[in-house]
PDB file of C-alpha atoms (C1' of nucleotides) in Angstrom:
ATOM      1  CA  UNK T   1    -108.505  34.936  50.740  1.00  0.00           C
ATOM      2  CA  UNK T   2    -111.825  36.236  50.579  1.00  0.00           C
ATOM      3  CA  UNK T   3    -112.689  38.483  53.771  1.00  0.00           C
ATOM      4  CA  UNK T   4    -114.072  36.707  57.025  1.00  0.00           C
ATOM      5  CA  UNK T   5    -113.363  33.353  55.367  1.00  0.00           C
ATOM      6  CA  UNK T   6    -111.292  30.697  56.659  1.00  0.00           C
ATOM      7  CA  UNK T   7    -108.412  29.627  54.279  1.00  0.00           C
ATOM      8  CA  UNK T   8    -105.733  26.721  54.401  1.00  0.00           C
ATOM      9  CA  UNK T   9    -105.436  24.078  57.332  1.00  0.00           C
ATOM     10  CA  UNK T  10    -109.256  22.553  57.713  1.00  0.00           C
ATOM     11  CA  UNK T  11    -110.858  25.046  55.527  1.00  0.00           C
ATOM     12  CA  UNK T  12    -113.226  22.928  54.271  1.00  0.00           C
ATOM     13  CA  UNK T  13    -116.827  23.700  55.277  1.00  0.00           C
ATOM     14  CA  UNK T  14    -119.687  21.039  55.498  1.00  0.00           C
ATOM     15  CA  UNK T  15    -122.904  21.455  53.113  1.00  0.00           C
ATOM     16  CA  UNK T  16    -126.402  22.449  54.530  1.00  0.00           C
ATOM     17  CA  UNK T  17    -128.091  19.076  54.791  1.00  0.00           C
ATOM     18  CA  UNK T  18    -130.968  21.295  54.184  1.00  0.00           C
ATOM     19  CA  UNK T  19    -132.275  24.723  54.220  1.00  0.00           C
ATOM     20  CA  UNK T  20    -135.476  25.926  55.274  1.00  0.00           C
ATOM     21  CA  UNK T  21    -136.226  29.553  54.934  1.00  0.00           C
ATOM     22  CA  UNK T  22    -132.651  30.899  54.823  1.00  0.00           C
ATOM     23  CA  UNK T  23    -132.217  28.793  58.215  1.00  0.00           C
ATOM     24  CA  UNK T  24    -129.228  26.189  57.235  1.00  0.00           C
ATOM     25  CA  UNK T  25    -129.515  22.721  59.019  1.00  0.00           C
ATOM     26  CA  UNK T  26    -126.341  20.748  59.163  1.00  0.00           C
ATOM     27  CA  UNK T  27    -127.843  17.271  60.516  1.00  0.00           C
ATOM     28  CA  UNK T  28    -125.855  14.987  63.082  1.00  0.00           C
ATOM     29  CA  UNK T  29    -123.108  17.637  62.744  1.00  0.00           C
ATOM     30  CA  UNK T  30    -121.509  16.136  65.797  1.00  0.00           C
ATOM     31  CA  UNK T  31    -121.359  12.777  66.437  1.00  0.00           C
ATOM     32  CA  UNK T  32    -121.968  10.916  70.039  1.00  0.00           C
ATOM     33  CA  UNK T  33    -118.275  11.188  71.236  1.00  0.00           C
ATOM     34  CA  UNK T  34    -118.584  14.842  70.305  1.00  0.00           C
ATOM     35  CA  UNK T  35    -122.254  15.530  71.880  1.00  0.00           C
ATOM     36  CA  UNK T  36    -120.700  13.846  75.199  1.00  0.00           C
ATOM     37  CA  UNK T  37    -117.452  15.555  75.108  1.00  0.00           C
ATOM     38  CA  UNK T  38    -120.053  18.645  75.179  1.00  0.00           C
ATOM     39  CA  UNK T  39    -122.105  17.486  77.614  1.00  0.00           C
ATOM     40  CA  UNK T  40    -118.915  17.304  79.889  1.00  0.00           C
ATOM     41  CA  UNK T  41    -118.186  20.943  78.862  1.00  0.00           C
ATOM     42  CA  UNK T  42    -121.783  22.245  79.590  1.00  0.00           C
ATOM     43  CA  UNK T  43    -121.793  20.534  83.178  1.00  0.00           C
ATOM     44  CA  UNK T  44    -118.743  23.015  83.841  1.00  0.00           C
ATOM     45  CA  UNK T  45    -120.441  25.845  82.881  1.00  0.00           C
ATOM     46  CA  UNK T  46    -123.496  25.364  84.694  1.00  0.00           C
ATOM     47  CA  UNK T  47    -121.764  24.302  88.267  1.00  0.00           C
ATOM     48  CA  UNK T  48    -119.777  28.109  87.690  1.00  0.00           C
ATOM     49  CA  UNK T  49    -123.050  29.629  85.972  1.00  0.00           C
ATOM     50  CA  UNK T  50    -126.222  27.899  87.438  1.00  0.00           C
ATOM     51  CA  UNK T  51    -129.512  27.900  85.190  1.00  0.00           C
ATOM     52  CA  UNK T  52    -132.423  29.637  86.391  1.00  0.00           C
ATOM     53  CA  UNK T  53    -135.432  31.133  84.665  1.00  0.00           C
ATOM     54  CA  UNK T  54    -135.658  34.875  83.859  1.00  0.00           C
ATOM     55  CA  UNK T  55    -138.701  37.058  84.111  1.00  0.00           C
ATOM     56  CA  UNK T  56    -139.788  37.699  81.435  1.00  0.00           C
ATOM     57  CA  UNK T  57    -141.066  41.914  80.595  1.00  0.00           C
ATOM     58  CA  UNK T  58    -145.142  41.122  81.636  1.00  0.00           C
ATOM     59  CA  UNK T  59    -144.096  39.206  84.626  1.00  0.00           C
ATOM     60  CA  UNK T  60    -144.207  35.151  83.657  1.00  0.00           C
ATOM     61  CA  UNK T  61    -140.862  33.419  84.153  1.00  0.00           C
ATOM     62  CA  UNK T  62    -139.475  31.953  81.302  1.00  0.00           C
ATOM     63  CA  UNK T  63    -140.298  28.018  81.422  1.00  0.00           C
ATOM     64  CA  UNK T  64    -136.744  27.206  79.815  1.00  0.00           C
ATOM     65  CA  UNK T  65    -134.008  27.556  82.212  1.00  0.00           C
ATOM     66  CA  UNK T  66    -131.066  29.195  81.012  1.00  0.00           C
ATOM     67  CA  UNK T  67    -127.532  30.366  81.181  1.00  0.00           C
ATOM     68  CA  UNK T  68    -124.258  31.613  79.932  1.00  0.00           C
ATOM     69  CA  UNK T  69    -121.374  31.446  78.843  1.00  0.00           C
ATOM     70  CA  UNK T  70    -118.950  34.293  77.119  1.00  0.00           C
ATOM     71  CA  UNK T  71    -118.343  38.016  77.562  1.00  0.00           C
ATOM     72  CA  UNK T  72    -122.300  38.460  78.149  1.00  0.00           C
ATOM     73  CA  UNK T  73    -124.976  36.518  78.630  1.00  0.00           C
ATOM     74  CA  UNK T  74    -128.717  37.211  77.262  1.00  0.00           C
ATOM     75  CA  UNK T  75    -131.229  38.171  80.387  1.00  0.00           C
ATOM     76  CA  UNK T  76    -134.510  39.180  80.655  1.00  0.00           C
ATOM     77  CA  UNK T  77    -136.489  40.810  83.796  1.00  0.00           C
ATOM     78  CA  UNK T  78    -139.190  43.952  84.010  1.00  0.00           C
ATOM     79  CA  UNK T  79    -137.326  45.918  82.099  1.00  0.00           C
ATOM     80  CA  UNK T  80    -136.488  43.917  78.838  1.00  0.00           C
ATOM     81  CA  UNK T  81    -134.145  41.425  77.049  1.00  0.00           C
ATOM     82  CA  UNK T  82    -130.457  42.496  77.281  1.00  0.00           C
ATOM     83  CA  UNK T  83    -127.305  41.323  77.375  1.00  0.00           C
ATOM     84  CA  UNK T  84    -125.589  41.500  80.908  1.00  0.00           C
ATOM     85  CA  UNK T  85    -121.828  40.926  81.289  1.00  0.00           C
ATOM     86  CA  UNK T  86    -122.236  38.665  84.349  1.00  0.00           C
ATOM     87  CA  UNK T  87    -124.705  36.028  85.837  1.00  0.00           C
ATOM     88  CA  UNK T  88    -127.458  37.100  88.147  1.00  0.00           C
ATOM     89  CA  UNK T  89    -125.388  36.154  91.191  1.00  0.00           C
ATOM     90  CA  UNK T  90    -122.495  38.640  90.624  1.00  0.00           C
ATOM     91  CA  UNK T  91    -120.185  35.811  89.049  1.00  0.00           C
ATOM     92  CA  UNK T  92    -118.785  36.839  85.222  1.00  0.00           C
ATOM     93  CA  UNK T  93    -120.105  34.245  82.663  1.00  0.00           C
ATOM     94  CA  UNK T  94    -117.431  31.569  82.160  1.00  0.00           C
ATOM     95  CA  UNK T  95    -115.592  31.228  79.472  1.00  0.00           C
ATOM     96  CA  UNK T  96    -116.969  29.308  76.219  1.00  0.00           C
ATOM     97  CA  UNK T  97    -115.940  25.901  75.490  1.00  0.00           C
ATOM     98  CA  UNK T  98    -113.165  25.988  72.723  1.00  0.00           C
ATOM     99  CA  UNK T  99    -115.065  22.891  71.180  1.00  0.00           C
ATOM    100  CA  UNK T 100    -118.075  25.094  70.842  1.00  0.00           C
ATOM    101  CA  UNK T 101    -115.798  28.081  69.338  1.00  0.00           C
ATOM    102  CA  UNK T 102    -114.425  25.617  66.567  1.00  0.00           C
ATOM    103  CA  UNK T 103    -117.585  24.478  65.805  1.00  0.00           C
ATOM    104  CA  UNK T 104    -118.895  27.816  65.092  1.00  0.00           C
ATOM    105  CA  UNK T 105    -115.481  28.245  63.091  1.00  0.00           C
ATOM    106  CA  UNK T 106    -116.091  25.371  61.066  1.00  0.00           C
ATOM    107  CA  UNK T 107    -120.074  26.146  59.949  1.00  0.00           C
ATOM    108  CA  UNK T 108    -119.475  30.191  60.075  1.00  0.00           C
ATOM    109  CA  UNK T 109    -116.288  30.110  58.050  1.00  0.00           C
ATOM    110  CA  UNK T 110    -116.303  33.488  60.315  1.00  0.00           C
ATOM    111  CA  UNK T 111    -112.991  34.974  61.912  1.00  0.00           C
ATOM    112  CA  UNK T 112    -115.049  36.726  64.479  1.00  0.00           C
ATOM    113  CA  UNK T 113    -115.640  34.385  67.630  1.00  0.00           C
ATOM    114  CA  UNK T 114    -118.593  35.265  69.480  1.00  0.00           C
ATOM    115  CA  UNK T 115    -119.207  37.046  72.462  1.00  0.00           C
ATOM    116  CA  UNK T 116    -122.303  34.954  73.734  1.00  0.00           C
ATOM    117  CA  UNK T 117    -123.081  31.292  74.150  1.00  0.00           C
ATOM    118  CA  UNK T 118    -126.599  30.885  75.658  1.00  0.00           C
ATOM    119  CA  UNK T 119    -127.216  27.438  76.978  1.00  0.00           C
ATOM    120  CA  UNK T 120    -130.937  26.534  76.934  1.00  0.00           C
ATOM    121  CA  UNK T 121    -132.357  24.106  79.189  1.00  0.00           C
ATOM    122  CA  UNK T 122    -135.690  22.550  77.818  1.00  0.00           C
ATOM    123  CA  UNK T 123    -137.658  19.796  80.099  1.00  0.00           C
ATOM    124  CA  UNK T 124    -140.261  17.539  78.314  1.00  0.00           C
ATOM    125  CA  UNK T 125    -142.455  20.667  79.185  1.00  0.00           C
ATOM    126  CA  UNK T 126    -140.727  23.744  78.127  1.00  0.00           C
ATOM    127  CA  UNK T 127    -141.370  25.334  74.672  1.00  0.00           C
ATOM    128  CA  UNK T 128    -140.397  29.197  73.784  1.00  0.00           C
ATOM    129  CA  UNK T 129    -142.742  31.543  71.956  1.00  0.00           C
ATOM    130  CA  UNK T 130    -142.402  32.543  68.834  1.00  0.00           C
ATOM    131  CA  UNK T 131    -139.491  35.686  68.554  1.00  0.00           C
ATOM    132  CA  UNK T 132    -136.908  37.020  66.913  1.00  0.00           C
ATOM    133  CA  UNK T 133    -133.474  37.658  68.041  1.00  0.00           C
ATOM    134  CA  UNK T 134    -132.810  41.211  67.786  1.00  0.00           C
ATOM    135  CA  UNK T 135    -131.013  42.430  71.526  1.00  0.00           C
ATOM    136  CA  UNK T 136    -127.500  42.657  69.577  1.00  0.00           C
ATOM    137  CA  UNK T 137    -126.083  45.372  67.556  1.00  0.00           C
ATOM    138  CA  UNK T 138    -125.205  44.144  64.137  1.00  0.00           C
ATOM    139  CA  UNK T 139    -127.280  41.346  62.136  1.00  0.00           C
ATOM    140  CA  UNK T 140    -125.043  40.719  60.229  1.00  0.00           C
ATOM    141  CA  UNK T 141    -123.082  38.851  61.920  1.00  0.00           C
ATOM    142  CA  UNK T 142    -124.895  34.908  61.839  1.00  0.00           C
ATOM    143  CA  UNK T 143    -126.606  32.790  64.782  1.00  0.00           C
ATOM    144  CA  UNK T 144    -125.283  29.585  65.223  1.00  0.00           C
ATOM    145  CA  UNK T 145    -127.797  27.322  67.294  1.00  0.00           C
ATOM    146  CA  UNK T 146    -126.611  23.714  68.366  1.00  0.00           C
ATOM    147  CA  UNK T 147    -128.920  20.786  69.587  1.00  0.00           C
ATOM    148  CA  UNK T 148    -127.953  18.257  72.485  1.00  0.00           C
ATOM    149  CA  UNK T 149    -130.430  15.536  73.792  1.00  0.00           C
ATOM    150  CA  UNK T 150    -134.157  15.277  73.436  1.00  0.00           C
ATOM    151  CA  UNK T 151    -135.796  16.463  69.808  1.00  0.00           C
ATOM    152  CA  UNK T 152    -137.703  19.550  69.222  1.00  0.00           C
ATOM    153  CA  UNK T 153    -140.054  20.932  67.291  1.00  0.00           C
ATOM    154  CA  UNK T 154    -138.734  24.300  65.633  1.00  0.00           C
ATOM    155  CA  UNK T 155    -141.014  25.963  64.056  1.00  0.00           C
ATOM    156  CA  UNK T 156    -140.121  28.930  61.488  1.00  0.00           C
ATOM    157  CA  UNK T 157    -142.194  32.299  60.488  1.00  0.00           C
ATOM    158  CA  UNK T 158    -141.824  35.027  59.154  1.00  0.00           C
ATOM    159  CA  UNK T 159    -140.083  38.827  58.986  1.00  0.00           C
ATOM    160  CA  UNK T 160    -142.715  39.872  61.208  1.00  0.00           C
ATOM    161  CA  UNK T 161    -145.223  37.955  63.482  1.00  0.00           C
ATOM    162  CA  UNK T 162    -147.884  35.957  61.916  1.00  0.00           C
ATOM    163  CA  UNK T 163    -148.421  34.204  58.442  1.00  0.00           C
ATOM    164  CA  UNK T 164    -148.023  30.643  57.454  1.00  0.00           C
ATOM    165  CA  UNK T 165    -144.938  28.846  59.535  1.00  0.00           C
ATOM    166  CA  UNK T 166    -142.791  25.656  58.875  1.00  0.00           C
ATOM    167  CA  UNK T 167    -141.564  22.874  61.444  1.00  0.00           C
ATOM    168  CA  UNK T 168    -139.032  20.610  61.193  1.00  0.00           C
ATOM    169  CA  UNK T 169    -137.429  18.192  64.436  1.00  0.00           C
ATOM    170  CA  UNK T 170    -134.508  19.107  65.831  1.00  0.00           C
ATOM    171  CA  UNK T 171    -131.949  16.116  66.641  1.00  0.00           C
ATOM    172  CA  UNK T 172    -129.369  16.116  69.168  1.00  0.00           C
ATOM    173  CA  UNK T 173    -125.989  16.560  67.627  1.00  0.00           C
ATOM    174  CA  UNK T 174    -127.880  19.091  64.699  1.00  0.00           C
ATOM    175  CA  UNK T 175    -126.438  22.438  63.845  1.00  0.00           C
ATOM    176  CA  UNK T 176    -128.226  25.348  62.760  1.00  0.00           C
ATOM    177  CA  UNK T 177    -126.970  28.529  61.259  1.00  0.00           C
ATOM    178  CA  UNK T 178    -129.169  31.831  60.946  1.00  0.00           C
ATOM    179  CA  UNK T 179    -127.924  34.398  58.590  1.00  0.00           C
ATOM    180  CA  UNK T 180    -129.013  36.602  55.924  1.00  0.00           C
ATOM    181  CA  UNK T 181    -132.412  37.112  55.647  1.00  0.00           C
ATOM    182  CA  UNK T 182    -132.879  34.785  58.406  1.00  0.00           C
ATOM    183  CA  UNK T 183    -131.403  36.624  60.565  1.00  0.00           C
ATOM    184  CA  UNK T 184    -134.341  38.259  62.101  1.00  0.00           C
ATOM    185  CA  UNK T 185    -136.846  35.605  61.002  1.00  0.00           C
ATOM    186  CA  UNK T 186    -139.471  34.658  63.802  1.00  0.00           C
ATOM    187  CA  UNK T 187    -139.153  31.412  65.247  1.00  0.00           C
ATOM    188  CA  UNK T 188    -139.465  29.336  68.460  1.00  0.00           C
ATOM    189  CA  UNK T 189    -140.325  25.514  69.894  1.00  0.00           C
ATOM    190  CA  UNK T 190    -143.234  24.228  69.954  1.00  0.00           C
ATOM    191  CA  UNK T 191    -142.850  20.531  71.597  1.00  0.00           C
ATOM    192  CA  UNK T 192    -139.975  18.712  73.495  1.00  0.00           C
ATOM    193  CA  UNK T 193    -139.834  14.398  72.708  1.00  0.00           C
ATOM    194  CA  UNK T 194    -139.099  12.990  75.687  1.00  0.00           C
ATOM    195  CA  UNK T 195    -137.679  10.134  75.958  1.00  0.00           C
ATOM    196  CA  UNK T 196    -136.033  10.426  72.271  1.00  0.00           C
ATOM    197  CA  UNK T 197    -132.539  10.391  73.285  1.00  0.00           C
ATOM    198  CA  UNK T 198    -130.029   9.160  75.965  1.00  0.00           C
ATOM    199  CA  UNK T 199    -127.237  11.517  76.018  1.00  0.00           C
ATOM    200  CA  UNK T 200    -129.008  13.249  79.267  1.00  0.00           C
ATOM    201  CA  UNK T 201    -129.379  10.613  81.827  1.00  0.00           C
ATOM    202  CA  UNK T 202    -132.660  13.001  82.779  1.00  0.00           C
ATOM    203  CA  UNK T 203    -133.773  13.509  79.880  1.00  0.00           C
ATOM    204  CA  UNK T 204    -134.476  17.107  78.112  1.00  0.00           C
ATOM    205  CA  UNK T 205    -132.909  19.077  75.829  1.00  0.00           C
ATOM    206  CA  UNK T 206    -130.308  21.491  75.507  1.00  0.00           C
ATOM    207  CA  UNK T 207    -129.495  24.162  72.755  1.00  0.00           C
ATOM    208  CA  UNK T 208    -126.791  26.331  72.444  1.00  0.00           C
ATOM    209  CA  UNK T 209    -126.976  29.973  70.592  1.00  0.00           C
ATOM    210  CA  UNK T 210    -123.959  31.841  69.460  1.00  0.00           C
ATOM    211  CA  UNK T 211    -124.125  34.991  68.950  1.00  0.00           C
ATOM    212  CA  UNK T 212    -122.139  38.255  68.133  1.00  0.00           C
ATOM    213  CA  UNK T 213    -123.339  40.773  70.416  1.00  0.00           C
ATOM    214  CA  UNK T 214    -121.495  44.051  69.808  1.00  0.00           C
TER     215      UNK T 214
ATOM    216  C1'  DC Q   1    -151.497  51.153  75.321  1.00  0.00           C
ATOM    217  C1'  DA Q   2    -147.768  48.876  73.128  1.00  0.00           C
ATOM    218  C1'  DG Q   3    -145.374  45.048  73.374  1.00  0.00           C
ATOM    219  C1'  DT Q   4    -145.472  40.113  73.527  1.00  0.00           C
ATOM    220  C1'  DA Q   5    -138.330  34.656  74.230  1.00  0.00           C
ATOM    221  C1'  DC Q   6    -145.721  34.175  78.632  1.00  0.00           C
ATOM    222  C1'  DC Q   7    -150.275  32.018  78.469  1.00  0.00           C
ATOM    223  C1'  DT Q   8    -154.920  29.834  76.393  1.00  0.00           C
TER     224       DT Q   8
ATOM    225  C1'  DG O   1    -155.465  38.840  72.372  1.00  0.00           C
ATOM    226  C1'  DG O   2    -155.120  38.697  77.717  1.00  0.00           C
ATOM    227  C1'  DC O   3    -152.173  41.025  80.898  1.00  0.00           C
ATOM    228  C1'  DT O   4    -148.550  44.167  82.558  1.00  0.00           C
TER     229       DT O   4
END
DNA sequence: CAGTACCT
DNA sequence: GGCT
Protein backbone atom coordinates (compact mmCIF):
# COMPACT_ATOMS: atom_id res chain seq x y z
CA UNK A 1 0.00 0.00 0.00
CA UNK A 2 1.03 3.33 -0.78
CA UNK A 3 2.43 5.24 2.44
CA UNK A 4 -0.14 7.12 4.80
CA UNK A 5 -2.97 5.58 2.76
CA UNK A 6 -5.67 3.54 4.01
CA UNK A 7 -5.94 0.05 2.32
CA UNK A 8 -8.58 -2.89 2.58
CA UNK A 9 -11.78 -2.82 4.90
CA UNK A 10 -13.65 0.74 3.95
CA UNK A 11 -10.87 2.08 1.95
CA UNK A 12 -12.83 3.77 -0.29
CA UNK A 13 -12.60 7.57 -0.14
CA UNK A 14 -15.46 10.01 -1.22
CA UNK A 15 -14.78 12.58 -4.25
CA UNK A 16 -14.41 16.42 -3.65
CA UNK A 17 -17.88 17.65 -4.51
CA UNK A 18 -15.82 20.57 -5.42
CA UNK A 19 -12.60 22.29 -5.06
CA UNK A 20 -11.93 25.79 -4.68
CA UNK A 21 -8.39 26.92 -4.49
CA UNK A 22 -6.77 23.64 -3.37
CA UNK A 23 -9.55 23.76 -0.47
CA UNK A 24 -11.61 20.30 -1.11
CA UNK A 25 -15.41 20.54 -0.19
CA UNK A 26 -17.10 17.26 0.41
CA UNK A 27 -20.90 18.56 0.60
CA UNK A 28 -23.54 16.96 3.10
CA UNK A 29 -20.67 14.60 4.04
CA UNK A 30 -22.68 13.60 7.05
CA UNK A 31 -26.08 13.16 7.03
CA UNK A 32 -28.74 14.37 9.90
CA UNK A 33 -28.45 11.15 12.07
CA UNK A 34 -24.72 11.71 11.83
CA UNK A 35 -24.70 15.71 12.47
CA UNK A 36 -26.96 14.80 15.68
CA UNK A 37 -25.02 11.89 16.80
CA UNK A 38 -22.24 14.82 16.78
CA UNK A 39 -24.08 17.23 18.31
CA UNK A 40 -24.51 14.69 21.27
CA UNK A 41 -20.69 14.24 21.21
CA UNK A 42 -19.87 18.05 21.19
CA UNK A 43 -22.34 18.70 24.24
CA UNK A 44 -19.84 16.26 26.16
CA UNK A 45 -17.01 18.04 25.36
CA UNK A 46 -18.13 21.35 26.16
CA UNK A 47 -19.83 20.41 29.79
CA UNK A 48 -15.84 18.88 30.52
CA UNK A 49 -14.24 21.81 28.33
CA UNK A 50 -16.51 24.98 28.52
CA UNK A 51 -16.26 27.60 25.53
CA UNK A 52 -15.08 30.92 26.23
CA UNK A 53 -13.48 33.59 24.09
CA UNK A 54 -9.68 34.12 24.00
CA UNK A 55 -7.86 37.40 23.86
CA UNK A 56 -6.72 37.88 21.17
CA UNK A 57 -2.55 39.48 20.87
CA UNK A 58 -3.87 43.54 20.61
CA UNK A 59 -6.32 43.00 23.33
CA UNK A 60 -10.05 42.32 21.59
CA UNK A 61 -11.58 38.99 22.61
CA UNK A 62 -12.25 36.77 20.00
CA UNK A 63 -16.16 37.06 19.12
CA UNK A 64 -16.31 33.14 18.39
CA UNK A 65 -16.29 31.14 21.45
CA UNK A 66 -14.19 28.25 21.42
CA UNK A 67 -12.81 25.05 22.76
CA UNK A 68 -11.05 21.78 22.69
CA UNK A 69 -10.74 18.72 22.40
CA UNK A 70 -7.39 16.36 21.98
CA UNK A 71 -3.83 16.39 23.29
CA UNK A 72 -3.85 20.39 22.88
CA UNK A 73 -6.05 22.81 22.24
CA UNK A 74 -5.37 26.17 20.09
CA UNK A 75 -5.35 29.47 22.56
CA UNK A 76 -4.69 32.82 22.13
CA UNK A 77 -3.97 35.71 24.89
CA UNK A 78 -1.18 38.78 24.99
CA UNK A 79 1.30 36.79 24.07
CA UNK A 80 0.16 34.92 20.82
CA UNK A 81 -1.67 31.90 19.27
CA UNK A 82 -0.39 28.56 20.68
CA UNK A 83 -1.29 25.40 21.38
CA UNK A 84 -1.78 24.63 25.20
CA UNK A 85 -2.12 21.03 26.45
CA UNK A 86 -5.04 21.86 28.79
CA UNK A 87 -8.13 24.24 29.02
CA UNK A 88 -7.83 27.59 30.67
CA UNK A 89 -9.27 26.21 33.91
CA UNK A 90 -6.49 23.63 34.63
CA UNK A 91 -8.70 20.65 33.21
CA UNK A 92 -6.73 18.51 30.17
CA UNK A 93 -8.78 18.81 26.90
CA UNK A 94 -11.05 15.75 26.61
CA UNK A 95 -10.63 13.29 24.49
CA UNK A 96 -11.87 13.56 20.68
CA UNK A 97 -14.94 11.93 19.60
CA UNK A 98 -14.01 8.61 17.74
CA UNK A 99 -16.82 9.64 15.17
CA UNK A 100 -14.84 12.74 14.48
CA UNK A 101 -11.42 10.60 14.26
CA UNK A 102 -13.08 8.27 11.53
CA UNK A 103 -14.27 10.97 9.74
CA UNK A 104 -10.97 12.50 9.37
CA UNK A 105 -9.83 8.80 8.48
CA UNK A 106 -12.22 8.50 5.84
CA UNK A 107 -11.53 12.16 3.88
CA UNK A 108 -7.59 12.16 4.95
CA UNK A 109 -6.95 8.60 3.88
CA UNK A 110 -4.18 9.62 6.67
CA UNK A 111 -2.83 7.03 9.35
CA UNK A 112 -1.88 9.87 11.57
CA UNK A 113 -4.90 10.88 13.93
CA UNK A 114 -4.70 14.29 15.06
CA UNK A 115 -3.69 15.84 18.06
CA UNK A 116 -6.26 18.84 18.02
CA UNK A 117 -9.97 19.20 17.49
CA UNK A 118 -10.99 22.89 17.89
CA UNK A 119 -14.68 23.33 18.30
CA UNK A 120 -15.85 26.77 17.09
CA UNK A 121 -18.82 28.36 18.36
CA UNK A 122 -20.29 31.01 15.87
CA UNK A 123 -23.64 33.09 16.96
CA UNK A 124 -25.64 34.85 14.14
CA UNK A 125 -22.97 37.59 14.99
CA UNK A 126 -19.61 36.09 15.06
CA UNK A 127 -17.34 36.08 11.94
CA UNK A 128 -13.31 35.46 12.12
CA UNK A 129 -10.81 37.58 10.23
CA UNK A 130 -9.11 36.63 7.57
CA UNK A 131 -5.76 34.19 8.70
CA UNK A 132 -3.89 31.49 8.10
CA UNK A 133 -3.25 28.56 10.21
CA UNK A 134 0.31 28.34 10.84
CA UNK A 135 0.80 27.69 15.09
CA UNK A 136 1.74 23.87 14.23
CA UNK A 137 4.94 22.38 13.23
CA UNK A 138 4.59 20.54 10.00
CA UNK A 139 2.16 21.67 7.01
CA UNK A 140 2.16 18.97 5.68
CA UNK A 141 0.12 17.25 7.43
CA UNK A 142 -3.84 18.44 6.10
CA UNK A 143 -6.69 20.51 8.01
CA UNK A 144 -9.80 18.91 8.14
CA UNK A 145 -12.66 21.52 8.98
CA UNK A 146 -16.31 20.15 9.60
CA UNK A 147 -19.61 22.27 9.56
CA UNK A 148 -22.64 21.71 12.06
CA UNK A 149 -25.78 24.03 12.10
CA UNK A 150 -26.25 27.49 10.72
CA UNK A 151 -24.41 28.34 7.09
CA UNK A 152 -21.44 30.45 6.64
CA UNK A 153 -19.85 32.43 4.46
CA UNK A 154 -16.10 31.21 3.91
CA UNK A 155 -14.31 33.25 2.14
CA UNK A 156 -10.78 32.17 0.54
CA UNK A 157 -7.45 34.37 -0.30
CA UNK A 158 -4.47 34.06 -0.92
CA UNK A 159 -0.60 32.86 0.13
CA UNK A 160 -0.30 36.07 1.73
CA UNK A 161 -2.87 38.77 2.83
CA UNK A 162 -4.68 40.68 0.25
CA UNK A 163 -5.64 40.11 -3.51
CA UNK A 164 -8.84 39.01 -5.04
CA UNK A 165 -10.81 36.31 -2.61
CA UNK A 166 -13.59 33.65 -3.28
CA UNK A 167 -16.77 32.72 -1.08
CA UNK A 168 -18.71 29.92 -1.09
CA UNK A 169 -21.66 28.84 1.93
CA UNK A 170 -20.85 26.50 4.20
CA UNK A 171 -23.73 23.83 5.06
CA UNK A 172 -24.09 21.97 8.13
CA UNK A 173 -23.04 18.41 7.66
CA UNK A 174 -20.08 19.86 4.89
CA UNK A 175 -16.52 18.72 5.13
CA UNK A 176 -13.59 20.56 4.20
CA UNK A 177 -10.07 19.42 3.75
CA UNK A 178 -6.96 21.91 3.51
CA UNK A 179 -3.84 20.49 2.13
CA UNK A 180 -1.19 21.18 -0.25
CA UNK A 181 -0.91 24.45 -1.31
CA UNK A 182 -3.82 25.25 0.71
CA UNK A 183 -2.40 24.61 3.50
CA UNK A 184 -1.40 28.03 4.49
CA UNK A 185 -3.93 29.81 2.26
CA UNK A 186 -5.69 32.88 4.02
CA UNK A 187 -9.14 32.49 4.83
CA UNK A 188 -11.90 33.29 7.37
CA UNK A 189 -16.00 33.94 7.74
CA UNK A 190 -17.50 36.58 6.77
CA UNK A 191 -21.43 36.11 7.70
CA UNK A 192 -23.39 33.56 9.90
CA UNK A 193 -27.39 32.65 8.34
CA UNK A 194 -29.37 32.48 11.07
CA UNK A 195 -32.09 30.79 11.15
CA UNK A 196 -30.85 28.35 8.16
CA UNK A 197 -30.83 25.24 10.05
CA UNK A 198 -32.43 23.31 13.00
CA UNK A 199 -29.93 20.96 14.26
CA UNK A 200 -29.12 23.69 17.19
CA UNK A 201 -32.28 24.31 18.99
CA UNK A 202 -30.44 28.02 19.48
CA UNK A 203 -29.38 28.45 16.55
CA UNK A 204 -25.55 29.18 15.40
CA UNK A 205 -23.00 27.39 14.05
CA UNK A 206 -20.37 25.14 14.92
CA UNK A 207 -17.09 24.05 13.06
CA UNK A 208 -14.70 21.67 13.92
CA UNK A 209 -10.76 21.89 12.84
CA UNK A 210 -8.45 18.97 12.94
CA UNK A 211 -5.29 19.44 13.03
CA UNK A 212 -1.78 17.77 13.43
CA UNK A 213 0.06 19.82 15.76
CA UNK A 214 3.52 18.35 16.32
C1' DC B 1 6.78 49.47 14.93
C1' DA B 2 5.36 45.04 13.40
C1' DG B 3 1.78 42.28 13.52
C1' DT B 4 -3.06 41.75 12.67
C1' DA B 5 -7.94 34.32 14.16
C1' DC B 6 -9.99 42.42 16.25
C1' DC B 7 -12.41 46.46 14.46
C1' DT B 8 -14.44 50.13 10.84
C1' DG C 1 -4.83 50.89 8.67
C1' DG C 2 -6.15 51.84 13.77
C1' DC C 3 -4.37 50.10 18.02
C1' DT C 4 -1.40 47.45 21.17
Amino acid sequence: MKNGLNSGVSAKRPQPTLTLRGFELFKTLLDADEQNALVEELRNVIRAAPLFSPMTPYGKPMRVRMTSAGKYGWYSDRSGYRYEPRHPSGVPWPPIPNAVLQLWQTVTGIDRLPDCCLVNFYDADARMGMHQDKDEADFGWPVVSISLGDEGLFRIGNATRGGSTESLWLQSGDVMVMGGDARLTYHGVDKIRAGSSSLLPKGGRINLTLRVVD
